[in-house]
Amino acid sequence: MIRSVRRVFIYVSIFVLILILKRQLSTTDQMKQPVVVIGSGLAGLTTSNRLISKFKIPVVLLDKAASIGGNSIKASSGINGAQTDTQQKLKIMDTHELFLEDTVHSAKGRGIPLLMDKLTKESTSAVKWLQTEFNLKLDLLAQLGGHSAPRTHRSSGKLPPGFEIVQALSKKLKDISSKDSSLMKIMLNSEVVDIELNNDGHVTGVIYLDENGSRKILKSHNVVFCSGGFGFSKEMLREFSPDLIHLPTTNGKQTTGDGQKILSKLGAELIDMDQVQVHPTGFIDPNDRENNWKFLAAEALRGLGGILLHPTTGRRFTNELNTRDAVTMDIQSKCPRSDNRALLVMSEKVYDKYTNNINFYMSKNLVKKVPIRDLIQNYDLQTTEPDLVNELKNYSDVDTKDKFDRSLIINSFDGNISPETSVYVGEITPVVHFTMGGVKINENSQVIMKNSESVLSKGLYAVGEVSGGVHGANRLGGSSLLECVVFGKIAAENIAKLY
């Protein structure tokens, strides 16, 4: 009897020991598995850098494109931040509360206020992180449409802000990868098609197609979707915003809503999917006018003093610094519907403030420097030289209230302007630019389950344009890059807590 009891005790002890060892091995296996980040725009680059540099957590960065950067690399106005060192140095008065107020006003009752609060409060540290961790100056400011203060940061120098930021963050990851591929691995031409879950609904892996089209599985317990919006997908625009499918777009061909589709299939809540931002100013290439892809005419061009003229009358017709949706509406309703365009006209002073960018646009034949006399002739404006000169003079008169209530008039045209005075001009048209809707997330960047406030799956995150709720019905210029940094850092920090 005693031997039997002993034998049972030994068997039970062995069984318990096996369970403990199995659990420990499982935990060790989980610890060894990298975090998989899907998408190499600023959201993915921020998340990856934070995980590696601060927490030493290994990362595999996947992107279906052949190069790093996504749409972030094309961002040309800058990144927003309130109460930053740059604002203090330039004696700009701004607060998180004022930034939040502008964001909520722009959102028009849509979106998730808690995420907007997080976006604006964390903006100071987001800009600071880029300045200190990556030695980015971000020492210049512009006041874009819908903002109550100059808070959109860019660096003095030759590089556009999106390109500069992406270059700095990607270089650091590439350097780490070259030294330690077990800590950082970059896999391009790798298209994610599904997420593997266990019976408990926890993430266990990422299913993707490699560059040869072969189906592969990458084991991981933490996946961060940074896969962008769906502004290039006519299919998704037809489903969620069919009235916009005829418009051109600034989005790259990779912007097809893959993340939204995969996560929705898994049971994620989608929010504000019908809220698609049409940017008022995409450049019309005079050599390829019908091309569906347009180069963005940065909002900073207007924020730094550029104005919009009617393509027939040669007169201003809108407050150029209103929110993007309002300026777009004015172009679409007040300019000829058959040729939905306007003229973006800038002074020599604007050129002096934004020289490198405007030089780039000129190299692409998107902006031309012409005398006012030629402006009338080249664009067949139905106006006279004296009338157009007076239009520019009236706009430049800071002692008179602007007829469209534009609050910020800087870098305007000289008082001695004449038909021989040269200006910078480009043709613009409204373009599909950004999708405010996406996967619903909480303040920890975790994906939320459909018809619930619960987290969809442990270890599943979404950052950047793939997510929804941060901007509501209309995004402020400069807040897309900010969203990527703020919520990318948040995702990394929450992964680290549970890793």
Tab-separated table of C-alpha atoms in Angstrom:
chain	number	residue	atom	x	y	z
A	1	MET	CA	0.000	0.000	0.000
A	2	ILE	CA	2.768	2.396	0.991
A	3	ARG	CA	4.668	1.538	-2.194
A	4	SER	CA	1.571	2.258	-4.266
A	5	VAL	CA	1.126	5.637	-2.613
A	6	ARG	CA	4.779	6.399	-3.168
A	7	ARG	CA	4.492	5.345	-6.787
A	8	VAL	CA	1.448	7.570	-7.321
A	9	PHE	CA	3.230	10.440	-5.596
A	10	ILE	CA	6.260	9.995	-7.836
A	11	TYR	CA	4.087	9.878	-10.965
A	12	VAL	CA	2.165	13.001	-9.917
A	13	SER	CA	5.414	14.808	-9.084
A	14	ILE	CA	6.872	13.910	-12.462
A	15	PHE	CA	3.689	15.043	-14.211
A	16	VAL	CA	3.708	18.395	-12.352
A	17	LEU	CA	7.409	18.826	-13.090
A	18	ILE	CA	6.764	18.206	-16.793
A	19	LEU	CA	3.989	20.833	-16.778
A	20	ILE	CA	6.270	23.348	-15.076
A	21	LEU	CA	9.114	22.688	-17.506
A	22	LYS	CA	6.736	22.895	-20.445
A	23	ARG	CA	5.429	26.234	-19.244
A	24	GLN	CA	8.931	27.541	-18.687
A	25	LEU	CA	9.985	26.403	-22.147
A	26	SER	CA	6.896	28.036	-23.589
A	27	THR	CA	7.665	31.262	-21.737
A	28	THR	CA	11.292	31.128	-22.838
A	29	ASP	CA	10.146	30.518	-26.423
A	30	GLN	CA	7.828	33.511	-26.210
A	31	MET	CA	10.617	35.658	-24.849
A	32	LYS	CA	12.845	34.685	-27.730
A	33	GLN	CA	10.252	35.410	-30.394
A	34	PRO	CA	10.606	38.832	-32.022
A	35	VAL	CA	7.928	41.458	-32.292
A	36	VAL	CA	6.694	41.626	-35.883
A	37	VAL	CA	6.102	45.149	-37.198
A	38	ILE	CA	4.133	45.337	-40.450
A	39	GLY	CA	4.909	48.440	-42.516
A	40	SER	CA	8.016	50.608	-42.795
A	41	GLY	CA	6.539	54.106	-42.741
A	42	LEU	CA	7.135	56.344	-39.737
A	43	ALA	CA	4.747	54.299	-37.556
A	44	GLY	CA	6.718	51.111	-38.152
A	45	LEU	CA	10.084	52.828	-37.874
A	46	THR	CA	9.133	54.502	-34.587
A	47	THR	CA	7.788	51.295	-33.044
A	48	SER	CA	10.858	49.311	-34.115
A	49	ASN	CA	13.382	51.891	-32.917
A	50	ARG	CA	11.682	52.216	-29.545
A	51	LEU	CA	11.485	48.458	-28.986
A	52	ILE	CA	15.143	47.945	-29.823
A	53	SER	CA	16.841	51.058	-28.453
A	54	LYS	CA	14.990	51.353	-25.157
A	55	PHE	CA	13.912	47.786	-24.399
A	56	LYS	CA	16.355	45.620	-26.413
A	57	ILE	CA	13.411	43.595	-27.713
A	58	PRO	CA	14.085	41.899	-31.082
A	59	VAL	CA	12.064	43.071	-34.088
A	60	VAL	CA	11.311	41.779	-37.564
A	61	LEU	CA	10.118	44.573	-39.852
A	62	LEU	CA	8.010	43.393	-42.804
A	63	ASP	CA	6.917	45.464	-45.789
A	64	LYS	CA	5.373	44.384	-49.076
A	65	ALA	CA	7.130	47.261	-50.867
A	66	ALA	CA	10.667	47.070	-52.218
A	67	SER	CA	11.842	50.092	-50.246
A	68	ILE	CA	11.403	51.634	-46.800
A	69	GLY	CA	9.312	54.715	-46.068
A	70	GLY	CA	5.694	54.226	-47.127
A	71	ASN	CA	3.781	57.479	-47.583
A	72	SER	CA	5.615	59.035	-44.616
A	73	ILE	CA	8.697	59.607	-46.731
A	74	LYS	CA	6.688	62.023	-48.914
A	75	ALA	CA	5.355	64.167	-46.041
A	76	SER	CA	6.399	67.716	-46.846
A	77	SER	CA	4.947	70.099	-44.257
A	78	GLY	CA	6.272	68.678	-40.991
A	79	ILE	CA	5.271	67.271	-37.619
A	80	ASN	CA	3.067	69.008	-35.067
A	81	GLY	CA	4.053	69.678	-31.492
A	82	ALA	CA	2.795	72.001	-28.747
A	83	GLN	CA	4.922	73.549	-25.997
A	84	THR	CA	8.121	72.417	-27.694
A	85	ASP	CA	11.644	73.761	-27.266
A	86	THR	CA	11.489	75.164	-30.796
A	87	GLN	CA	8.322	77.109	-30.014
A	88	GLN	CA	9.908	78.492	-26.857
A	89	LYS	CA	13.027	79.586	-28.747
A	90	LEU	CA	10.890	81.319	-31.382
A	91	LYS	CA	8.654	82.824	-28.663
A	92	ILE	CA	5.511	81.087	-29.900
A	93	MET	CA	2.720	80.817	-27.339
A	94	ASP	CA	0.961	77.453	-27.561
A	95	THR	CA	-0.555	74.871	-25.216
A	96	HIS	CA	-1.661	71.251	-25.319
A	97	GLU	CA	-5.173	72.459	-24.558
A	98	LEU	CA	-5.196	74.772	-27.580
A	99	PHE	CA	-3.836	72.009	-29.820
A	100	LEU	CA	-6.524	69.634	-28.515
A	101	GLU	CA	-9.187	72.268	-29.127
A	102	ASP	CA	-8.042	72.655	-32.746
A	103	THR	CA	-7.969	68.872	-33.208
A	104	VAL	CA	-11.443	68.319	-31.766
A	105	HIS	CA	-12.848	71.195	-33.816
A	106	SER	CA	-11.352	69.727	-36.980
A	107	ALA	CA	-12.765	66.273	-36.105
A	108	LYS	CA	-16.339	67.633	-36.301
A	109	GLY	CA	-17.811	65.334	-33.668
A	110	ARG	CA	-16.249	62.150	-35.033
A	111	GLY	CA	-13.370	60.065	-33.682
A	112	ILE	CA	-12.352	59.226	-30.114
A	113	PRO	CA	-11.579	62.231	-27.853
A	114	LEU	CA	-9.350	60.118	-25.568
A	115	LEU	CA	-7.015	59.384	-28.500
A	116	MET	CA	-6.992	63.054	-29.518
A	117	ASP	CA	-6.067	64.002	-25.971
A	118	LYS	CA	-3.230	61.473	-26.030
A	119	LEU	CA	-2.038	62.759	-29.427
A	120	THR	CA	-1.800	66.382	-28.335
A	121	LYS	CA	-0.434	65.840	-24.814
A	122	GLU	CA	2.322	63.544	-26.073
A	123	SER	CA	3.275	65.877	-28.942
A	124	THR	CA	5.954	67.672	-26.910
A	125	SER	CA	7.819	64.480	-26.070
A	126	ALA	CA	7.355	63.149	-29.625
A	127	VAL	CA	9.188	66.107	-31.167
A	128	LYS	CA	11.774	66.026	-28.381
A	129	TRP	CA	12.421	62.316	-29.031
A	130	LEU	CA	13.158	62.950	-32.697
A	131	GLN	CA	15.450	65.843	-31.821
A	132	THR	CA	17.438	64.059	-29.134
A	133	GLU	CA	17.476	60.438	-30.331
A	134	PHE	CA	18.115	61.176	-34.000
A	135	ASN	CA	19.738	64.603	-33.917
A	136	LEU	CA	17.019	66.217	-36.035
A	137	LYS	CA	16.879	69.994	-35.750
A	138	LEU	CA	13.158	70.576	-36.358
A	139	ASP	CA	13.960	74.213	-35.751
A	140	LEU	CA	11.461	75.900	-38.099
A	141	LEU	CA	7.710	76.336	-37.728
A	142	ALA	CA	4.703	76.889	-39.958
A	143	GLN	CA	1.071	77.560	-39.110
A	144	LEU	CA	-1.099	75.303	-41.245
A	145	GLY	CA	-4.828	75.401	-41.864
A	146	GLY	CA	-7.016	74.894	-38.791
A	147	HIS	CA	-4.188	75.586	-36.342
A	148	SER	CA	-4.309	78.441	-33.838
A	149	ALA	CA	-0.523	78.768	-33.638
A	150	PRO	CA	2.618	77.869	-35.598
A	151	ARG	CA	3.298	74.310	-34.415
A	152	THR	CA	4.249	72.302	-37.495
A	153	HIS	CA	7.982	71.565	-37.216
A	154	ARG	CA	10.528	71.051	-39.964
A	155	SER	CA	14.300	71.395	-40.113
A	156	SER	CA	16.333	74.104	-41.749
A	157	GLY	CA	18.251	72.343	-44.489
A	158	LYS	CA	17.673	70.782	-47.872
A	159	LEU	CA	15.619	67.698	-46.957
A	160	PRO	CA	11.791	67.678	-46.736
A	161	PRO	CA	10.654	66.700	-43.211
A	162	GLY	CA	9.156	63.318	-44.075
A	163	PHE	CA	12.223	62.232	-45.994
A	164	GLU	CA	14.583	63.539	-43.317
A	165	ILE	CA	12.782	61.771	-40.463
A	166	VAL	CA	12.350	58.479	-42.309
A	167	GLN	CA	15.990	58.538	-43.421
A	168	ALA	CA	17.240	59.076	-39.859
A	169	LEU	CA	15.083	56.356	-38.272
A	170	SER	CA	15.647	53.809	-41.036
A	171	LYS	CA	19.419	54.373	-40.995
A	172	LYS	CA	19.542	53.517	-37.314
A	173	LEU	CA	17.620	50.293	-37.876
A	174	LYS	CA	19.789	49.315	-40.831
A	175	ASP	CA	22.917	49.930	-38.765
A	176	ILE	CA	21.600	47.724	-35.959
A	177	SER	CA	20.550	45.042	-38.435
A	178	SER	CA	23.988	44.920	-40.024
A	179	LYS	CA	25.602	44.403	-36.620
A	180	ASP	CA	23.051	42.063	-35.042
A	181	SER	CA	20.435	40.471	-37.299
A	182	SER	CA	19.004	38.588	-34.321
A	183	LEU	CA	17.978	41.935	-32.809
A	184	MET	CA	16.780	43.664	-35.980
A	185	LYS	CA	15.742	42.078	-39.257
A	186	ILE	CA	14.252	43.959	-42.227
A	187	MET	CA	12.279	41.941	-44.768
A	188	LEU	CA	11.055	43.840	-47.836
A	189	ASN	CA	8.927	42.407	-50.668
A	190	SER	CA	7.082	40.463	-47.956
A	191	GLU	CA	3.304	40.775	-48.084
A	192	VAL	CA	1.366	39.892	-44.938
A	193	VAL	CA	-1.856	38.015	-45.716
A	194	ASP	CA	-3.089	36.745	-42.338
A	195	ILE	CA	-2.452	36.413	-38.609
A	196	GLU	CA	-2.204	33.036	-36.866
A	197	LEU	CA	-4.110	32.738	-33.576
A	198	ASN	CA	-4.274	29.879	-31.081
A	199	ASN	CA	-7.457	28.433	-29.559
A	200	ASP	CA	-7.438	31.147	-26.899
A	201	GLY	CA	-7.363	33.862	-29.548
A	202	HIS	CA	-3.782	34.876	-28.785
A	203	VAL	CA	-1.365	35.831	-31.554
A	204	THR	CA	1.058	33.049	-32.469
A	205	GLY	CA	2.363	34.078	-35.865
A	206	VAL	CA	2.258	36.141	-39.045
A	207	ILE	CA	1.512	34.545	-42.413
A	208	TYR	CA	3.132	36.277	-45.362
A	209	LEU	CA	4.170	35.812	-48.972
A	210	ASP	CA	7.875	36.188	-49.625
A	211	GLU	CA	9.398	37.806	-52.701
A	212	ASN	CA	8.865	34.564	-54.644
A	213	GLY	CA	5.216	34.326	-53.672
A	214	SER	CA	5.827	31.429	-51.293
A	215	ARG	CA	3.628	31.268	-48.198
A	216	LYS	CA	5.619	31.514	-44.966
A	217	ILE	CA	4.880	31.743	-41.234
A	218	LEU	CA	6.848	33.928	-38.867
A	219	LYS	CA	6.232	32.963	-35.244
A	220	SER	CA	5.490	35.855	-32.868
A	221	HIS	CA	3.261	36.729	-29.926
A	222	ASN	CA	3.271	40.479	-30.609
A	223	VAL	CA	2.301	42.030	-33.942
A	224	VAL	CA	2.051	45.746	-34.702
A	225	PHE	CA	0.159	46.744	-37.830
A	226	CYS	CA	1.651	49.921	-39.312
A	227	SER	CA	0.397	49.169	-42.810
A	228	GLY	CA	-1.151	52.519	-43.716
A	229	GLY	CA	-4.471	53.588	-45.188
A	230	PHE	CA	-6.474	52.656	-48.274
A	231	GLY	CA	-6.330	55.839	-50.348
A	232	PHE	CA	-4.964	54.066	-53.456
A	233	SER	CA	-7.628	51.342	-53.445
A	234	LYS	CA	-10.524	52.137	-55.785
A	235	GLU	CA	-12.223	49.013	-54.425
A	236	MET	CA	-12.252	50.270	-50.830
A	237	LEU	CA	-13.083	53.843	-51.836
A	238	ARG	CA	-16.048	52.479	-53.784
A	239	GLU	CA	-17.189	50.634	-50.663
A	240	PHE	CA	-16.734	53.374	-48.091
A	241	SER	CA	-16.659	56.686	-49.986
A	242	PRO	CA	-17.897	56.107	-53.560
A	243	ASP	CA	-18.202	59.794	-54.413
A	244	LEU	CA	-14.386	60.091	-54.328
A	245	ILE	CA	-13.343	57.300	-56.709
A	246	HIS	CA	-13.039	59.760	-59.621
A	247	LEU	CA	-10.442	61.885	-57.813
A	248	PRO	CA	-6.677	61.469	-58.227
A	249	THR	CA	-4.577	60.506	-55.208
A	250	THR	CA	-1.249	61.290	-53.558
A	251	ASN	CA	-0.984	57.761	-52.136
A	252	GLY	CA	1.548	55.178	-53.242
A	253	LYS	CA	0.316	51.954	-54.860
A	254	GLN	CA	1.016	50.045	-51.628
A	255	THR	CA	-1.777	51.949	-49.833
A	256	THR	CA	-4.553	49.406	-50.306
A	257	GLY	CA	-5.953	48.816	-46.813
A	258	ASP	CA	-4.400	45.376	-46.259
A	259	GLY	CA	-4.253	45.838	-42.499
A	260	GLN	CA	-7.866	46.953	-42.219
A	261	LYS	CA	-9.020	43.927	-44.223
A	262	ILE	CA	-6.994	41.379	-42.246
A	263	LEU	CA	-7.893	42.788	-38.833
A	264	SER	CA	-11.575	43.193	-39.723
A	265	LYS	CA	-11.681	39.532	-40.770
A	266	LEU	CA	-10.220	38.642	-37.368
A	267	GLY	CA	-13.036	40.539	-35.655
A	268	ALA	CA	-11.647	44.063	-35.183
A	269	GLU	CA	-13.949	47.065	-35.015
A	270	LEU	CA	-13.644	49.527	-37.910
A	271	ILE	CA	-14.400	53.175	-37.207
A	272	ASP	CA	-15.000	56.251	-39.392
A	273	MET	CA	-14.221	54.346	-42.592
A	274	ASP	CA	-16.284	56.794	-44.646
A	275	GLN	CA	-14.120	59.702	-43.491
A	276	VAL	CA	-11.598	60.148	-46.288
A	277	GLN	CA	-9.584	63.335	-46.459
A	278	VAL	CA	-9.394	65.130	-49.767
A	279	HIS	CA	-6.377	67.426	-49.715
A	280	PRO	CA	-7.132	70.649	-51.588
A	281	THR	CA	-3.779	70.941	-53.325
A	282	GLY	CA	-2.259	68.206	-55.422
A	283	PHE	CA	-0.011	69.494	-58.216
A	284	ILE	CA	-1.165	69.049	-61.811
A	285	ASP	CA	1.791	68.052	-63.944
A	286	PRO	CA	1.454	70.141	-67.134
A	287	ASN	CA	3.139	67.328	-69.077
A	288	ASP	CA	0.825	64.610	-67.717
A	289	ARG	CA	-2.388	66.298	-66.657
A	290	GLU	CA	-4.554	63.153	-66.522
A	291	ASN	CA	-2.225	61.056	-64.362
A	292	ASN	CA	-4.219	59.579	-61.436
A	293	TRP	CA	-1.237	60.057	-59.104
A	294	LYS	CA	-0.458	63.614	-58.058
A	295	PHE	CA	2.481	65.066	-56.153
A	296	LEU	CA	1.269	66.805	-53.014
A	297	ALA	CA	1.540	70.580	-52.896
A	298	ALA	CA	2.548	70.899	-49.243
A	299	GLU	CA	0.187	72.804	-46.992
A	300	ALA	CA	3.210	74.756	-45.810
A	301	LEU	CA	3.156	76.546	-49.168
A	302	ARG	CA	-0.076	78.204	-48.055
A	303	GLY	CA	0.892	78.360	-44.395
A	304	LEU	CA	3.977	80.369	-45.319
A	305	GLY	CA	2.018	82.829	-47.455
A	306	GLY	CA	0.785	81.217	-50.663
A	307	ILE	CA	-2.687	82.067	-51.960
A	308	LEU	CA	-5.210	80.399	-54.267
A	309	LEU	CA	-6.587	82.158	-57.328
A	310	HIS	CA	-9.615	81.232	-59.420
A	311	PRO	CA	-8.360	79.735	-62.726
A	312	THR	CA	-10.656	81.969	-64.774
A	313	THR	CA	-11.095	85.245	-62.919
A	314	GLY	CA	-7.670	85.405	-61.300
A	315	ARG	CA	-9.227	86.356	-57.949
A	316	ARG	CA	-8.984	84.823	-54.502
A	317	PHE	CA	-12.054	82.807	-53.497
A	318	THR	CA	-11.272	81.195	-50.122
A	319	ASN	CA	-9.470	81.410	-46.814
A	320	GLU	CA	-6.408	79.377	-47.740
A	321	LEU	CA	-5.762	78.533	-44.074
A	322	ASN	CA	-9.148	77.051	-43.358
A	323	THR	CA	-9.282	73.310	-42.651
A	324	ARG	CA	-8.527	71.045	-45.587
A	325	ASP	CA	-12.113	69.931	-46.078
A	326	ALA	CA	-13.337	73.541	-46.200
A	327	VAL	CA	-10.703	74.662	-48.734
A	328	THR	CA	-11.458	71.594	-50.848
A	329	MET	CA	-15.167	72.382	-50.772
A	330	ASP	CA	-14.510	75.926	-51.976
A	331	ILE	CA	-12.376	74.703	-54.882
A	332	GLN	CA	-14.993	72.152	-55.881
A	333	SER	CA	-17.925	74.551	-55.595
A	334	LYS	CA	-16.436	77.867	-56.759
A	335	CYS	CA	-13.999	76.807	-59.481
A	336	PRO	CA	-15.170	75.318	-62.806
A	337	ARG	CA	-16.546	71.817	-62.183
A	338	SER	CA	-15.419	70.636	-65.610
A	339	ASP	CA	-11.818	71.575	-64.816
A	340	ASN	CA	-11.609	71.394	-61.059
A	341	ARG	CA	-8.387	73.287	-60.438
A	342	ALA	CA	-7.014	76.510	-58.989
A	343	LEU	CA	-3.743	78.415	-59.152
A	344	LEU	CA	-1.370	78.399	-56.192
A	345	VAL	CA	0.538	81.695	-56.278
A	346	MET	CA	3.478	82.575	-54.036
A	347	SER	CA	5.700	85.586	-53.505
A	348	GLU	CA	9.482	85.807	-53.547
A	349	LYS	CA	9.331	85.895	-49.751
A	350	VAL	CA	7.600	82.500	-49.642
A	351	TYR	CA	10.323	81.167	-51.924
A	352	ASP	CA	12.990	82.495	-49.545
A	353	LYS	CA	11.333	80.664	-46.614
A	354	TYR	CA	10.797	77.376	-48.472
A	355	THR	CA	13.587	77.469	-51.036
A	356	ASN	CA	14.640	73.835	-51.181
A	357	ASN	CA	11.105	72.505	-51.473
A	358	ILE	CA	10.075	74.994	-54.143
A	359	ASN	CA	13.270	74.290	-56.074
A	360	PHE	CA	12.312	70.626	-56.030
A	361	TYR	CA	8.824	71.416	-57.326
A	362	MET	CA	10.372	73.586	-60.045
A	363	SER	CA	12.724	70.767	-61.057
A	364	LYS	CA	9.617	68.626	-61.628
A	365	ASN	CA	7.998	71.413	-63.679
A	366	LEU	CA	5.198	71.673	-61.096
A	367	VAL	CA	5.975	75.290	-60.142
A	368	LYS	CA	7.108	78.054	-62.470
A	369	LYS	CA	8.517	81.493	-61.833
A	370	VAL	CA	6.786	84.002	-64.114
A	371	PRO	CA	6.079	87.749	-64.288
A	372	ILE	CA	2.483	88.649	-63.457
A	373	ARG	CA	1.999	89.703	-67.085
A	374	ASP	CA	2.896	86.184	-68.260
A	375	LEU	CA	0.796	84.617	-65.518
A	376	ILE	CA	-2.283	86.169	-67.105
A	377	GLN	CA	-1.315	85.107	-70.609
A	378	ASN	CA	-0.017	81.609	-69.831
A	379	TYR	CA	-3.098	80.600	-67.851
A	380	ASP	CA	-5.620	82.533	-69.948
A	381	LEU	CA	-6.963	84.506	-66.986
A	382	GLN	CA	-9.960	86.715	-67.732
A	383	THR	CA	-8.566	89.704	-65.913
A	384	THR	CA	-6.346	92.703	-66.533
A	385	GLU	CA	-2.846	93.361	-65.281
A	386	PRO	CA	-3.970	96.266	-63.020
A	387	ASP	CA	-6.795	94.151	-61.553
A	388	LEU	CA	-4.519	91.214	-60.734
A	389	VAL	CA	-1.885	93.524	-59.253
A	390	ASN	CA	-4.565	95.117	-57.067
A	391	GLU	CA	-5.809	91.672	-55.993
A	392	LEU	CA	-2.342	90.790	-54.722
A	393	LYS	CA	-1.896	94.223	-53.110
A	394	ASN	CA	-5.234	93.959	-51.302
A	395	TYR	CA	-4.307	90.554	-49.910
A	396	SER	CA	-0.959	91.936	-48.721
A	397	ASP	CA	-2.490	94.889	-46.850
A	398	VAL	CA	-2.186	93.757	-43.233
A	399	ASP	CA	-3.925	96.897	-41.986
A	400	THR	CA	-7.190	95.828	-43.619
A	401	LYS	CA	-9.318	92.860	-42.516
A	402	ASP	CA	-8.929	90.009	-44.971
A	403	LYS	CA	-12.080	89.504	-47.043
A	404	PHE	CA	-12.023	85.747	-46.377
A	405	ASP	CA	-11.006	86.085	-42.710
A	406	ARG	CA	-7.539	84.659	-43.199
A	407	SER	CA	-5.940	85.282	-39.818
A	408	LEU	CA	-2.273	84.839	-40.743
A	409	ILE	CA	-0.877	86.956	-43.576
A	410	ILE	CA	2.883	86.621	-43.854
A	411	ASN	CA	5.464	86.706	-46.640
A	412	SER	CA	3.025	88.636	-48.809
A	413	PHE	CA	3.616	90.543	-52.016
A	414	ASP	CA	5.572	93.815	-51.934
A	415	GLY	CA	3.721	97.100	-52.015
A	416	ASN	CA	5.533	98.119	-55.200
A	417	ILE	CA	4.314	95.040	-57.066
A	418	SER	CA	3.782	95.562	-60.809
A	419	PRO	CA	3.038	93.510	-63.947
A	420	GLU	CA	6.797	92.883	-64.233
A	421	THR	CA	7.040	91.420	-60.717
A	422	SER	CA	7.755	87.702	-60.748
A	423	VAL	CA	5.688	85.223	-58.741
A	424	TYR	CA	5.783	81.454	-58.303
A	425	VAL	CA	2.753	79.559	-59.604
A	426	GLY	CA	1.514	75.998	-59.872
A	427	GLU	CA	-1.784	74.434	-60.904
A	428	ILE	CA	-3.480	72.392	-58.187
A	429	THR	CA	-6.506	70.128	-57.845
A	430	PRO	CA	-8.150	68.280	-54.905
A	431	VAL	CA	-6.730	64.788	-54.285
A	432	VAL	CA	-7.526	61.770	-52.090
A	433	HIS	CA	-4.837	62.063	-49.457
A	434	PHE	CA	-5.566	60.371	-46.119
A	435	THR	CA	-8.077	57.938	-44.641
A	436	MET	CA	-9.101	58.995	-41.146
A	437	GLY	CA	-11.000	55.753	-40.590
A	438	GLY	CA	-9.459	52.429	-39.718
A	439	VAL	CA	-9.160	49.854	-36.980
A	440	LYS	CA	-10.420	51.032	-33.613
A	441	ILE	CA	-7.690	51.169	-30.954
A	442	ASN	CA	-7.494	52.121	-27.297
A	443	GLU	CA	-5.034	54.527	-25.686
A	444	ASN	CA	-2.450	51.690	-25.562
A	445	SER	CA	-2.593	51.184	-29.361
A	446	GLN	CA	-4.280	47.798	-28.848
A	447	VAL	CA	-6.841	46.665	-31.424
A	448	ILE	CA	-10.431	46.654	-30.171
A	449	MET	CA	-12.964	43.874	-30.809
A	450	LYS	CA	-16.086	44.506	-32.904
A	451	ASN	CA	-19.123	45.702	-30.890
A	452	SER	CA	-17.047	45.761	-27.724
A	453	GLU	CA	-14.530	47.809	-25.777
A	454	SER	CA	-12.431	44.712	-25.116
A	455	VAL	CA	-9.059	44.038	-26.695
A	456	LEU	CA	-9.398	41.771	-29.741
A	457	SER	CA	-6.311	39.691	-29.049
A	458	LYS	CA	-3.406	39.843	-26.656
A	459	GLY	CA	-0.385	41.100	-28.565
A	460	LEU	CA	-2.233	42.792	-31.444
A	461	TYR	CA	-1.563	46.516	-32.036
A	462	ALA	CA	-2.255	49.117	-34.731
A	463	VAL	CA	-0.401	52.399	-35.269
A	464	GLY	CA	-0.750	55.184	-37.814
A	465	GLU	CA	-3.170	55.451	-40.722
A	466	VAL	CA	-4.275	51.826	-40.380
A	467	SER	CA	-6.013	52.863	-37.139
A	468	GLY	CA	-9.064	55.078	-36.777
A	469	GLY	CA	-10.424	57.506	-34.218
A	470	VAL	CA	-7.431	59.815	-33.835
A	471	HIS	CA	-8.561	62.477	-36.322
A	472	GLY	CA	-12.330	62.111	-36.652
A	473	ALA	CA	-13.800	63.674	-39.799
A	474	ASN	CA	-10.764	65.735	-40.794
A	475	ARG	CA	-7.055	65.510	-40.001
A	476	LEU	CA	-5.015	68.613	-39.300
A	477	GLY	CA	-1.892	69.030	-41.423
A	478	GLY	CA	1.205	67.871	-39.545
A	479	SER	CA	-0.685	65.383	-37.371
A	480	SER	CA	-0.084	62.267	-39.484
A	481	LEU	CA	3.632	62.121	-38.675
A	482	LEU	CA	2.811	63.002	-35.077
A	483	GLU	CA	0.308	60.151	-34.793
A	484	CYS	CA	2.954	57.701	-36.007
A	485	VAL	CA	5.488	58.785	-33.383
A	486	VAL	CA	3.086	59.109	-30.443
A	487	PHE	CA	1.275	55.797	-30.865
A	488	GLY	CA	4.352	53.956	-32.124
A	489	LYS	CA	6.112	54.792	-28.867
A	490	ILE	CA	3.012	53.823	-26.899
A	491	ALA	CA	2.740	50.441	-28.633
A	492	ALA	CA	6.400	49.688	-27.930
A	493	GLU	CA	6.084	50.613	-24.273
A	494	ASN	CA	3.003	48.439	-23.767
A	495	ILE	CA	4.622	45.478	-25.500
A	496	ALA	CA	7.641	45.880	-23.224
A	497	LYS	CA	5.424	45.730	-20.123
A	498	LEU	CA	4.037	42.340	-21.148
A	499	TYR	CA	7.030	40.878	-22.958
